[in-house]
Short mmCIF file of C-alpha atoms in Angstrom, two decimals:
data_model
loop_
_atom_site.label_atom_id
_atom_site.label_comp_id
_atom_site.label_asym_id
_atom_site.label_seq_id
_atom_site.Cartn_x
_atom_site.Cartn_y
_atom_site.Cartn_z
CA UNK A 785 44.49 115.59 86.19
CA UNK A 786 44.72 115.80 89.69
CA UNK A 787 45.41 119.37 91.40
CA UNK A 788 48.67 117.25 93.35
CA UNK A 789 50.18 116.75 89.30
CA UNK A 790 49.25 119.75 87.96
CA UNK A 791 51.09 121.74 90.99
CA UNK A 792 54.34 119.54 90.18
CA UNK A 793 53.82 120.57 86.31
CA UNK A 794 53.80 123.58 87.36
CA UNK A 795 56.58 123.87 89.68
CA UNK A 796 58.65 122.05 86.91
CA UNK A 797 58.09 124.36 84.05
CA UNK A 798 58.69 127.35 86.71
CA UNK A 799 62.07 125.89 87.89
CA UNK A 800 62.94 125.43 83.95
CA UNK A 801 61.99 128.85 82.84
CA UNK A 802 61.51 130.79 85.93
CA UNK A 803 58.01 132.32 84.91
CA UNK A 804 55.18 131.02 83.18
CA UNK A 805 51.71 131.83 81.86
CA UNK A 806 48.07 130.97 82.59
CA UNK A 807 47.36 130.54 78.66
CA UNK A 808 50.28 128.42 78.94
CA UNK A 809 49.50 126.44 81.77
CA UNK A 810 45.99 126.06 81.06
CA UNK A 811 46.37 124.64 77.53
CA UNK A 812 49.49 122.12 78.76
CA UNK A 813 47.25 120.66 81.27
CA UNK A 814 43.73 120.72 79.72
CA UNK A 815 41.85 122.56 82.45
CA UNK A 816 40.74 126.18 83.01
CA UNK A 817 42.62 129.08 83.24
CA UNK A 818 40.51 129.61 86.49
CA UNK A 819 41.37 126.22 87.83
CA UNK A 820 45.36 127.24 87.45
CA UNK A 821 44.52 130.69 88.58
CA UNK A 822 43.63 129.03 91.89
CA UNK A 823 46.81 126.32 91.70
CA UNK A 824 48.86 129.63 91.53
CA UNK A 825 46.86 130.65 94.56
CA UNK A 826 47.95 128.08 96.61
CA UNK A 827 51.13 127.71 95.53
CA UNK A 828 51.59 131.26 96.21
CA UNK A 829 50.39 130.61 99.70
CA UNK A 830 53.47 128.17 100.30
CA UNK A 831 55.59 130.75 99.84
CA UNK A 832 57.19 128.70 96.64
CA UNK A 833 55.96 130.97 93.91
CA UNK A 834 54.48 134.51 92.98
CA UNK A 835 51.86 135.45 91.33
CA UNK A 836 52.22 138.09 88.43
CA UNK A 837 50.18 139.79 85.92
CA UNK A 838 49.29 137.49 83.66
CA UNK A 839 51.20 134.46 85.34
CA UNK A 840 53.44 133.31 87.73
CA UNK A 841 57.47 133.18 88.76
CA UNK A 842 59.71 131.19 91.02
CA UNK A 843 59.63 133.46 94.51
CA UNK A 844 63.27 132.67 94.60
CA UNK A 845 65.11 136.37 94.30
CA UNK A 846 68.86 134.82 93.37
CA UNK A 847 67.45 131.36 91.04
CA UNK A 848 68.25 132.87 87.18
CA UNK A 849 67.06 130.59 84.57
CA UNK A 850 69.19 129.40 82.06
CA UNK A 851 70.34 131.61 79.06
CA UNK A 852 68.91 128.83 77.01
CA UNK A 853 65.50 128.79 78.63
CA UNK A 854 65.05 132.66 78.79
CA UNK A 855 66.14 132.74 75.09
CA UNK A 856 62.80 130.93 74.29
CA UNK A 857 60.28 132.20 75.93
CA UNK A 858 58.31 135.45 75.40
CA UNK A 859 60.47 135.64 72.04
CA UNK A 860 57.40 137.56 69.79
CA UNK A 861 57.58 140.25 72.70
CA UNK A 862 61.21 140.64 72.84
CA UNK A 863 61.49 140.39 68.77
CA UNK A 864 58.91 143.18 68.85
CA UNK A 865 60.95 145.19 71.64
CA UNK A 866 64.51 145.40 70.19
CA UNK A 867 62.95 146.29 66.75
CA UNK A 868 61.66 149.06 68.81
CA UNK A 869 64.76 150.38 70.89
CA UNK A 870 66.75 149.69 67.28
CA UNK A 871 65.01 152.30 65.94
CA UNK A 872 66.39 154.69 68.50
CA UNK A 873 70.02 154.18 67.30
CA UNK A 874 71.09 157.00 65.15
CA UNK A 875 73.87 156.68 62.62
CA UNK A 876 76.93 157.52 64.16
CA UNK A 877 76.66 157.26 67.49
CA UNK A 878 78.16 155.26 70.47
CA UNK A 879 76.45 153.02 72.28
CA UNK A 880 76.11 150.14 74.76
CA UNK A 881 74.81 146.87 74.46
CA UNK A 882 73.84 144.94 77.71
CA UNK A 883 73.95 140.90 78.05
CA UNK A 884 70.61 139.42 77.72
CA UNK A 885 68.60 137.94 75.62
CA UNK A 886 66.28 141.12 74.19
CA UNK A 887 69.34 143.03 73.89
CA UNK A 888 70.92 140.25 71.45
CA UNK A 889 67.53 140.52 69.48
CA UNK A 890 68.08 144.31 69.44
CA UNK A 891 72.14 143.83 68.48
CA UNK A 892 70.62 142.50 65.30
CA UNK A 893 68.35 144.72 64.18
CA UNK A 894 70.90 147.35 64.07
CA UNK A 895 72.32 146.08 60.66
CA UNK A 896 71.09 148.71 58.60
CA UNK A 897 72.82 151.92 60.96
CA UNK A 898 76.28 153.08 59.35
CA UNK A 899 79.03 154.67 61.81
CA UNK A 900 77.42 153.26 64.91
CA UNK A 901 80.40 151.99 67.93
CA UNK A 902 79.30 149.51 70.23
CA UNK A 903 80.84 148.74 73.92
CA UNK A 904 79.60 145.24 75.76
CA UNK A 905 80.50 142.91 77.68
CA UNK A 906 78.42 140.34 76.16
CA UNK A 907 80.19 137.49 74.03
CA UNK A 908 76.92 137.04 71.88
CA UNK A 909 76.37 140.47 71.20
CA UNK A 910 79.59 141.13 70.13
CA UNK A 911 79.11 138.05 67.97
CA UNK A 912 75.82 139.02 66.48
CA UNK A 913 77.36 142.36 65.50
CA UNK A 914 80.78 140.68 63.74
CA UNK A 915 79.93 140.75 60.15
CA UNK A 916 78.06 144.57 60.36
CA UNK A 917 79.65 146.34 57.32
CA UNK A 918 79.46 149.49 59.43
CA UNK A 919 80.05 149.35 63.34
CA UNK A 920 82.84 149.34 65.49
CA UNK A 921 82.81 146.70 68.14
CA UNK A 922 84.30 147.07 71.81
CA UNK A 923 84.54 143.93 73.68
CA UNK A 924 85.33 144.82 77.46
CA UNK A 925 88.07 141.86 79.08
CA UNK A 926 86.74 140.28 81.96
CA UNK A 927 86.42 136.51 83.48
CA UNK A 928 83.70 134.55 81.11
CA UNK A 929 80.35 133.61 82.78
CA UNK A 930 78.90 130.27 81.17
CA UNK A 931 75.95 129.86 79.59
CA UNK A 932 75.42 133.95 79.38
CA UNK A 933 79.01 134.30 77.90
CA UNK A 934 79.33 137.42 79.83
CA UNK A 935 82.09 139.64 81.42
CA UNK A 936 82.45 140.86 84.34
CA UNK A 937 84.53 141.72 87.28
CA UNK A 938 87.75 143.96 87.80
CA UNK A 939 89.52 143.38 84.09
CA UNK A 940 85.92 144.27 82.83
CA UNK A 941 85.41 147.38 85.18
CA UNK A 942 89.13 148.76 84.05
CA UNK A 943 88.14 148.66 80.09
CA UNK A 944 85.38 149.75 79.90
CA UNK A 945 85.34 152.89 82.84
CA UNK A 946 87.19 155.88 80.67
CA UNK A 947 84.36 155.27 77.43
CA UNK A 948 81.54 157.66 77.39
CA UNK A 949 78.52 156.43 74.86
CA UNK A 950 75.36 157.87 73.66
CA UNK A 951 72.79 155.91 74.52
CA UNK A 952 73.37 153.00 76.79
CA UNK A 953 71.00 149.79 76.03
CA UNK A 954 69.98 147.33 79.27
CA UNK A 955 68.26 144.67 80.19
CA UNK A 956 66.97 143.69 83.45
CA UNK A 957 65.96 140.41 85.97
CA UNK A 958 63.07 142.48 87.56
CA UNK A 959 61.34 145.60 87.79
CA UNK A 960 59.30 146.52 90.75
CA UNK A 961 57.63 149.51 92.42
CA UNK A 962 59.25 148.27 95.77
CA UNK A 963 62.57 147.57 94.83
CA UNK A 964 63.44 148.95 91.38
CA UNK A 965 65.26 147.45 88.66
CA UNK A 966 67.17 144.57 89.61
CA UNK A 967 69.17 141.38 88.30
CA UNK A 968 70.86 138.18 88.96
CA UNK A 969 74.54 138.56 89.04
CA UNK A 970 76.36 141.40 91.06
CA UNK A 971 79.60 141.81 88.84
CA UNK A 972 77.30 142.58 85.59
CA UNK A 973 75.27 144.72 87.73
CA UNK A 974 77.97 146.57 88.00
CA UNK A 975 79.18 146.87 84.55
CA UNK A 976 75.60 148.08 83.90
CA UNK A 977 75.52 151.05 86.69
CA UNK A 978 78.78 152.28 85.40
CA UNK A 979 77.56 152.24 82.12
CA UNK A 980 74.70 153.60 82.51
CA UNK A 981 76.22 157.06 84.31
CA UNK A 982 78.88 157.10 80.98
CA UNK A 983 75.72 157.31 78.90
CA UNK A 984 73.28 160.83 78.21
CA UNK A 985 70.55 158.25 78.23
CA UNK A 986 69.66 155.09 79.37
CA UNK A 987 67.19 152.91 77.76
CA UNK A 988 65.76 149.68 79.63
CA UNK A 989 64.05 146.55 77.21
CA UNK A 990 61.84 144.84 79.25
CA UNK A 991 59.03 142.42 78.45
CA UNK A 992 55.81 141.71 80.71
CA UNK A 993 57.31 138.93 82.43
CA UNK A 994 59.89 141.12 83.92
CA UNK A 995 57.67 143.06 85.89
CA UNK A 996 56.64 142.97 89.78
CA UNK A 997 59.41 140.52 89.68
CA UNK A 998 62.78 141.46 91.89
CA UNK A 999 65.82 139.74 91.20
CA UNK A 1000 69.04 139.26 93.82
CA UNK A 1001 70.83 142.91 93.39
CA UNK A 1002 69.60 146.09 92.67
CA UNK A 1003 70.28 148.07 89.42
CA UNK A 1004 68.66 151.58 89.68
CA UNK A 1005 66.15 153.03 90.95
CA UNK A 1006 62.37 153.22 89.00
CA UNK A 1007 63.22 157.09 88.17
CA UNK A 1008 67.22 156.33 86.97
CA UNK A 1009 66.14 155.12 83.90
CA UNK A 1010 65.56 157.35 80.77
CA UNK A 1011 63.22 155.46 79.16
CA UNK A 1012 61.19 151.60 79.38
CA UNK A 1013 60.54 149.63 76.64
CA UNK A 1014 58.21 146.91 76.90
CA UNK A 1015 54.51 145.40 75.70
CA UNK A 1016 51.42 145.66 75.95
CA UNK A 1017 50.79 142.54 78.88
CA UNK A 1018 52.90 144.78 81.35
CA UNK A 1019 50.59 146.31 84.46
CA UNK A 1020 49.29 149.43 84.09
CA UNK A 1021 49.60 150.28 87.63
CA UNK A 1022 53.37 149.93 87.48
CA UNK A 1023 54.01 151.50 83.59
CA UNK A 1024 51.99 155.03 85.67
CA UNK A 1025 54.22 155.05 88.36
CA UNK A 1026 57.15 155.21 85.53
CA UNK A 1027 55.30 157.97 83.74
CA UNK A 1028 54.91 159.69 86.93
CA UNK A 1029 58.43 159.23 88.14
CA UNK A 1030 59.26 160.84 84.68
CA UNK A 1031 60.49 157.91 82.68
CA UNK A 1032 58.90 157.16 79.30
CA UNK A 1033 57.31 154.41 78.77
CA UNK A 1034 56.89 153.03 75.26
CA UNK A 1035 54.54 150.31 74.85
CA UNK A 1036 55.35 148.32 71.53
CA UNK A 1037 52.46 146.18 69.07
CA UNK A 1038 53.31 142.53 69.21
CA UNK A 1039 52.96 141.45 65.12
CA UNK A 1040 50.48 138.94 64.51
CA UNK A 1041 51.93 135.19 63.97
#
């Protein structure tokens, strides 16, 4: 294939799913993973994409992919990252649940914790948690996003400002030395700071693809979260400067296929 197709390919799959792999890439179009390492290169040098450990994204700061498309990619790392941060819930305790698509994965692995209450302002987290024998749901108002089925804005601000939680669950656009943590969409941003000063701890589930990536608004700073959860494909160079900004870092094993 000729470099001119395999840089539209590329582009295409990017603009579908926002990041993308050189495994990926490599087996899809039947060459090298050195030959896309240097596509990426000079892509990169257009200015229409950025090159990341282990892949690439969209340079684009405020393009969010799809609920749909983030829901199915990266899906063994996120499984094996909310069975993680579900093991952190302790009966009884109050928590909250961010939108996104690990923290859905993580909503249901909590199925087995008794006297456990749960704030969000996510429509499918609330959903995965309806039929728990044991757990107290708190949907916060708010006007409906599409796709995400999220809540945000004023109405969501007012319900959900006088709770005070445990441990409060996140997920993120980006994580960056440079910028922080950061995301897509300004009203859930804000949700998720006000949660996360209600809670004693704040607990951020982030795969690989996540990081050196910054995303339109800024969340919190790299040292205003508690602790990262993530795998083992995330840089080294950016899980030390958690550890020496004091945030634990815990690195999950993804489970054979």
């Amino acid at each position: 294939m000729l470099q001119e197709k395999r840089l539209e390919t590329i582009l295409e799959q990017l603009k579908e799913n926002r990041t993308a792999r050189i495994a990926d890439l490599s087996k899809k179009l039947g060459v090298t993973r050195e030959t896309i390492r240097k596509d990426l290169y000079d892509l990169e040098k257009q200015g229409l994409i950025k090159k990341v450990h282990g892949g690439a994204i969209l340079a684009k700061t405020n393009l969010e992919p799809t609920y749909a498309n983030r829901s199915g990619s990266n899906v063994r790392e996120k499984e094996a990252i909310a069975r993680r941060a579900a093991q952190l819930v302790e009966d009884g305790e109050a928590i909250y649940i961010d939108l996104g698509t690990t923290t859905q994965l993580f909503a249901k692995y909590l199925d087995q914790k008794k006297g456990i209450t749960v704030i969000t302002n996510a429509l499918l987290v609330a959903l995965e948690l309806a039929n728990h024998p044991s757990c107290k749901v708190i949907l916060s108002g708010g006007e409906l996003r599409s796709g995400d089925l999220s809540l945000s804005g004023p109405v969501s601000r007012k319900s959900v400002e006088d709770f005070f939680v445990d441990k409060a669950f996140i997920g993120v656009g980006g994580l960056a030395l440079s910028s922080g943590f950061t995301d897509y969409h300004v009203g859930e941003s804000e949700i998720r700071r006000l949660m996360m000063k209600k809670a004693k701890e704040t607990y951020a589930l982030i795969d690989y693809s996540k990081f050196d990536v910054t995303a339109f608004t800024k969340v919190a700073g790299i040292d205003e979260i508690d602790v990262v959860i993530t795998d083992a494909q995330a840089p080294q160079s950016i899980v030390h400067q958690l550890e020496e900004n004091g945030v634990e870092v815990i690195v999950v094993e993804i489970e054979e296929a």
